[in-house]
Backbone as numpy.savetxt, mean C-alpha at the origin, in Angstrom:
# Nx Ny Nz CAx CAy CAz Cx Cy Cz
-2.41 15.01 8.18 -2.22 13.60 7.86 -3.27 12.76 8.60
-3.64 11.62 8.04 -4.61 10.75 8.71 -4.08 10.22 10.03
-4.98 9.87 10.97 -4.49 9.35 12.26 -3.81 8.00 12.10
-4.03 7.28 11.02 -3.41 5.97 10.83 -2.00 6.05 10.27
-1.56 7.23 9.86 -0.24 7.42 9.25 0.80 7.60 10.36
1.89 6.84 10.29 2.99 6.96 11.25 4.26 7.29 10.49
4.99 8.28 10.96 6.18 8.73 10.25 7.26 9.12 11.26
8.46 8.63 11.01 9.65 9.03 11.76 10.77 9.28 10.74
10.64 10.34 10.00 11.56 10.62 8.90 12.97 10.92 9.37
13.13 11.61 10.49 14.46 12.06 10.91 15.04 11.22 12.04
14.52 10.03 12.27 15.07 9.17 13.32 16.27 8.38 12.78
16.93 7.64 13.65 18.05 6.79 13.21 17.59 5.69 12.27
16.34 5.29 12.41 15.74 4.29 11.53 14.46 4.88 10.93
14.61 5.71 9.89 13.44 6.40 9.31 12.39 5.41 8.83
11.12 5.79 9.00 10.04 4.93 8.53 8.79 5.75 8.25
8.01 5.24 7.33 6.66 5.71 7.04 5.79 4.47 7.14
4.73 4.52 7.88 3.80 3.39 7.91 2.40 3.94 7.68
1.75 3.30 6.75 0.41 3.71 6.37 -0.36 2.43 6.06
-1.52 2.22 6.66 -2.26 0.98 6.42 -2.59 0.76 4.95
-2.49 -0.50 4.54 -2.78 -0.85 3.15 -4.14 -0.35 2.69
-5.15 -0.55 3.51 -6.51 -0.18 3.10 -6.70 1.33 2.98
-5.88 2.10 3.67 -6.00 3.56 3.60 -5.07 4.15 2.56
-4.21 3.33 1.98 -3.23 3.86 1.05 -3.34 3.41 -0.39
-3.88 2.22 -0.62 -3.91 1.72 -1.99 -5.04 2.39 -2.78
-4.80 2.59 -4.06 -5.79 3.25 -4.90 -6.99 2.36 -5.17
-6.74 1.07 -5.35 -7.82 0.12 -5.63 -7.64 -1.11 -4.75
-8.75 -1.71 -4.35 -8.72 -2.84 -3.43 -9.92 -3.74 -3.67
-9.69 -5.04 -3.53 -10.81 -5.97 -3.61 -10.50 -7.21 -2.79
-11.57 -7.88 -2.38 -11.48 -9.13 -1.63 -12.29 -10.17 -2.39
-11.69 -11.36 -2.60 -12.38 -12.42 -3.33 -12.19 -13.75 -2.61
-13.09 -14.68 -2.89 -12.94 -16.05 -2.45 -12.09 -16.79 -3.49
-11.16 -17.63 -3.08 -10.33 -18.34 -4.06 -11.14 -19.15 -5.07
-12.25 -19.76 -4.62 -13.04 -20.57 -5.55 -13.71 -19.71 -6.63
-13.88 -18.42 -6.39 -14.48 -17.54 -7.39 -13.50 -17.18 -8.51
-12.22 -17.28 -8.23 -11.24 -16.88 -9.25 -10.51 -18.08 -9.85
-10.80 -19.29 -9.40 -10.17 -20.49 -9.93 -10.55 -20.73 -11.37
-9.65 -21.35 -12.12 -9.93 -21.71 -13.50 -9.75 -20.59 -14.50
-9.30 -19.45 -14.06 -9.07 -18.32 -14.98 -7.67 -18.47 -15.57
-7.53 -18.36 -16.89 -6.20 -18.49 -17.50 -5.21 -17.49 -16.91
-3.93 -17.89 -16.82 -2.91 -17.01 -16.25 -2.75 -15.70 -17.02
-3.15 -15.70 -18.28 -3.02 -14.48 -19.09 -4.11 -13.46 -18.78
-5.08 -13.84 -17.95 -6.17 -12.93 -17.58 -6.06 -12.55 -16.12
-6.55 -11.38 -15.79 -6.59 -10.93 -14.41 -8.03 -10.87 -13.96
-8.29 -11.41 -12.80 -9.64 -11.40 -12.25 -9.89 -10.07 -11.56
-11.05 -9.47 -11.79 -11.41 -8.24 -11.10 -10.80 -6.99 -11.67
-10.38 -7.03 -12.92 -9.78 -5.86 -13.56 -10.75 -5.33 -14.61
-11.00 -4.02 -14.58 -11.91 -3.39 -15.54 -11.24 -3.20 -16.89
-12.02 -2.77 -17.85 -11.49 -2.53 -19.20 -10.43 -1.43 -19.22
-10.48 -0.52 -18.23 -9.49 0.55 -18.15 -8.19 0.09 -17.51
-8.12 -1.19 -17.07 -6.92 -1.73 -16.45 -6.87 -1.56 -14.94
-7.83 -0.86 -14.37 -7.87 -0.67 -12.92 -8.57 -1.84 -12.24
-8.15 -2.12 -11.02 -8.82 -3.13 -10.21 -10.22 -2.62 -9.89
-11.21 -3.49 -10.01 -12.59 -3.12 -9.69 -12.76 -3.25 -8.18
-13.04 -2.14 -7.54 -13.19 -2.09 -6.08 -14.31 -3.04 -5.63
-14.02 -3.89 -4.63 -15.03 -4.78 -4.10 -14.70 -5.11 -2.65
-15.47 -4.53 -1.73 -15.25 -4.74 -0.30 -16.40 -5.51 0.35
-17.26 -6.10 -0.44 -18.45 -6.78 0.08 -18.10 -7.86 1.09
-17.03 -8.64 0.83 -16.68 -9.73 1.73 -16.14 -9.27 3.08
-15.93 -7.97 3.25 -15.57 -7.46 4.58 -16.78 -7.52 5.50
-17.97 -7.68 4.92 -19.18 -7.89 5.70 -19.74 -6.67 6.41
-19.43 -5.49 5.90 -19.92 -4.26 6.53 -20.37 -3.30 5.43
-21.67 -3.00 5.39 -22.20 -2.12 4.34 -21.67 -0.69 4.46
-21.08 -0.35 5.61 -20.54 1.00 5.80 -19.20 1.21 5.09
-18.54 0.12 4.71 -17.26 0.25 3.99 -17.58 0.69 2.56
-17.08 1.85 2.15 -17.38 2.35 0.80 -16.88 1.43 -0.31
-17.61 1.45 -1.41 -17.27 0.63 -2.57 -16.46 1.37 -3.62
-16.01 2.60 -3.32 -15.13 3.29 -4.27 -13.83 3.64 -3.54
-12.74 3.69 -4.29 -11.42 3.84 -3.71 -11.21 5.08 -2.86
-11.61 6.22 -3.33 -11.39 7.47 -2.59 -12.11 7.45 -1.24
-13.37 7.05 -1.25 -14.15 7.00 -0.01 -13.61 5.91 0.93
-13.16 4.77 0.38 -12.60 3.70 1.21 -11.32 4.16 1.89
-10.45 4.86 1.15 -9.20 5.37 1.75 -9.51 6.33 2.90
-10.48 7.19 2.68 -10.87 8.14 3.73 -11.45 7.40 4.94
-12.28 6.41 4.70 -12.89 5.62 5.76 -11.82 4.92 6.61
-10.85 4.27 5.96 -9.82 3.53 6.68 -8.66 4.40 7.16
-8.72 5.70 6.94 -7.70 6.59 7.49 -8.00 6.94 8.95
-9.12 6.44 9.45 -9.50 6.65 10.86 -9.21 5.37 11.63
-8.46 5.49 12.71 -8.12 4.32 13.52 -9.35 3.56 14.00
-10.42 4.28 14.33 -11.63 3.63 14.84 -12.24 2.69 13.79
-12.16 3.05 12.52 -12.68 2.19 11.46 -11.71 1.05 11.15
-10.44 1.36 11.10 -9.42 0.37 10.77 -9.36 -0.75 11.81
-9.56 -0.41 13.07 -9.44 -1.38 14.17 -10.49 -2.48 14.11
-11.54 -2.30 13.34 -12.63 -3.29 13.26 -12.27 -4.49 12.38
-11.18 -4.41 11.63 -10.91 -5.41 10.60 -9.54 -6.06 10.77
-9.43 -7.26 10.22 -8.16 -7.96 10.12 -8.21 -8.81 8.84
-7.05 -9.22 8.39 -6.99 -10.02 7.17 -7.27 -11.49 7.49
-8.10 -12.09 6.68 -8.47 -13.50 6.81 -7.66 -14.31 5.80
-7.17 -15.47 6.22 -6.37 -16.31 5.31 -7.22 -17.03 4.27
-8.54 -17.00 4.42 -9.43 -17.70 3.48 -9.77 -16.87 2.25
-9.31 -15.64 2.18 -9.63 -14.75 1.07 -8.39 -14.38 0.26
-8.64 -13.89 -0.95 -7.59 -13.35 -1.81 -7.76 -11.84 -1.82
-6.71 -11.13 -1.47 -6.75 -9.66 -1.43 -5.94 -9.11 -2.59
-6.50 -8.13 -3.27 -5.81 -7.48 -4.38 -5.68 -6.00 -4.06
-4.44 -5.49 -4.12 -4.15 -4.08 -3.85 -3.50 -3.47 -5.08
-3.84 -2.25 -5.38 -3.25 -1.53 -6.50 -2.71 -0.21 -5.97
-1.41 0.01 -6.17 -0.74 1.21 -5.67 -0.11 1.98 -6.81
-0.09 3.27 -6.70 0.73 4.10 -7.58 1.00 5.41 -6.86
2.02 6.09 -7.28 2.36 7.38 -6.68 2.73 8.35 -7.79
2.15 9.52 -7.75 2.48 10.51 -8.77 3.61 11.43 -8.31
4.14 11.23 -7.08 5.23 12.07 -6.59 6.56 11.35 -6.57
6.55 10.04 -6.34 7.80 9.29 -6.24 8.29 8.93 -7.63
9.57 9.23 -7.90 10.18 8.92 -9.18 11.24 7.84 -8.95
10.90 6.57 -9.19 11.82 5.48 -8.86 13.17 5.57 -9.56
13.21 6.00 -10.80 14.48 6.06 -11.53 15.46 7.07 -10.91
14.94 8.06 -10.22 15.79 9.07 -9.57 15.80 8.91 -8.05
14.92 8.07 -7.50 14.76 7.85 -6.06 14.52 9.18 -5.36
13.59 9.94 -5.92 13.28 11.27 -5.41 11.77 11.46 -5.32
11.39 12.38 -4.45 10.01 12.86 -4.42 9.99 14.17 -5.18
9.27 14.19 -6.27 9.10 15.42 -7.05 7.75 16.01 -6.65
7.79 16.93 -5.70 6.56 17.49 -5.15 5.97 18.57 -6.05
6.82 19.34 -6.70 6.40 20.33 -7.69 7.49 20.34 -8.76
7.28 20.99 -9.88 8.36 21.08 -10.87 9.60 21.80 -10.34
9.44 22.56 -9.24 10.54 23.34 -8.71 11.08 22.83 -7.38
10.46 21.78 -6.82 10.88 21.28 -5.51 10.93 19.77 -5.53
12.12 19.23 -5.29 12.34 17.80 -5.32 13.21 17.41 -4.12
12.92 16.24 -3.52 13.69 15.76 -2.38 14.38 14.46 -2.76
15.69 14.44 -2.64 16.46 13.22 -2.85 16.28 12.34 -1.61
15.79 11.13 -1.79 15.50 10.25 -0.66 16.70 9.45 -0.17
17.75 9.36 -0.93 18.91 8.53 -0.57 19.45 8.86 0.83
19.69 10.13 1.18 20.26 10.40 2.50 19.35 10.01 3.67
18.06 9.91 3.44 17.12 9.63 4.53 16.94 8.14 4.82
17.44 7.28 3.96 17.20 5.85 4.14 18.44 5.09 4.61
19.54 5.78 4.87 20.75 5.17 5.46 21.17 3.88 4.76
21.03 3.82 3.45 21.43 2.64 2.70 20.39 1.54 2.65
19.25 1.75 3.29 18.19 0.74 3.29 17.25 0.97 2.12
16.61 -0.10 1.62 15.65 0.07 0.53 14.36 0.71 1.03
13.60 1.21 0.10 12.29 1.78 0.39 11.27 0.65 0.38
10.51 0.51 1.47 9.41 -0.44 1.47 8.27 0.18 0.69
7.96 -0.39 -0.46 6.87 0.14 -1.28 5.53 -0.26 -0.68
5.47 -1.47 -0.18 4.26 -1.93 0.49 4.66 -3.08 1.39
3.93 -3.21 2.47 4.20 -4.32 3.37 2.94 -4.61 4.17
2.90 -5.80 4.68 1.86 -6.17 5.63 2.59 -6.58 6.90
2.19 -5.98 8.00 2.88 -6.21 9.26 1.84 -6.38 10.35
2.05 -7.37 11.18 1.17 -7.56 12.33 1.64 -6.59 13.41
0.78 -5.63 13.74 1.17 -4.57 14.68 1.50 -5.11 16.07
0.74 -6.09 16.57 0.94 -6.59 17.93 2.32 -7.22 18.10
2.75 -8.04 17.14 4.03 -8.74 17.27 5.16 -8.01 16.54
4.82 -7.16 15.59 5.84 -6.49 14.79 6.39 -7.35 13.67
5.83 -8.55 13.48 6.31 -9.46 12.44 5.75 -9.05 11.08
6.62 -9.13 10.07 6.21 -8.83 8.71 5.57 -10.06 8.08
4.46 -9.86 7.39 3.81 -10.94 6.66 4.40 -11.02 5.26
4.63 -9.86 4.64 5.32 -9.76 3.37 5.74 -8.30 3.17
6.70 -8.10 2.30 7.16 -6.74 2.02 7.71 -6.68 0.60
7.54 -5.53 -0.02 8.10 -5.27 -1.34 9.09 -4.12 -1.18
10.35 -4.39 -1.47 11.39 -3.37 -1.31 11.80 -2.82 -2.65
12.16 -1.54 -2.67 12.68 -0.94 -3.88 14.09 -0.44 -3.61
15.01 -0.96 -4.39 16.42 -0.57 -4.27 16.79 0.37 -5.40
17.78 1.20 -5.17 18.36 2.04 -6.20 19.87 1.90 -6.08
20.57 1.89 -7.21 22.01 1.65 -7.16 22.75 2.70 -6.31
22.20 3.91 -6.18 22.85 4.92 -5.36 22.79 4.58 -3.87
21.85 3.73 -3.46 21.79 3.29 -2.06 23.04 2.53 -1.66
23.59 1.75 -2.59 24.77 0.95 -2.29 25.99 1.82 -2.01
26.05 3.00 -2.58 27.16 3.93 -2.33 27.01 4.64 -1.01
25.82 4.61 -0.43 25.55 5.35 0.79 25.92 4.56 2.05
26.10 3.25 1.91 26.35 2.40 3.08 27.75 2.63 3.61
């Protein structure tokens, strides 16, 4: 696992933490004035294939890769990740997907023959699909939770 990945699956308060930049499939940074005036029915920075067009130029470092796979690898190292922070003057776009997590079943389907039911591991809490958290203070900037009706029976 990357050095930036933190996991406490079997603790009283299970958690997985993985930096946004090392986990999202597609990422871009834009200036608000560059995306203003675009109709709500259109998405800025999206290719014809529907994927976000990777753009890390505004991070100001030519060493940051411009393709998703290389960027994830680059930011999976604490030494690279520590150089950056989010600026409030920019618009950040993240694109996530998982080919192992099955939301309708709340399971990890790792192979056709091996599946893990996640309900017992979350103690009735929702799964954080993505979040931004300030590490120094522990305060959440935003979070997206995923609930499943079976979680309510587990409490």
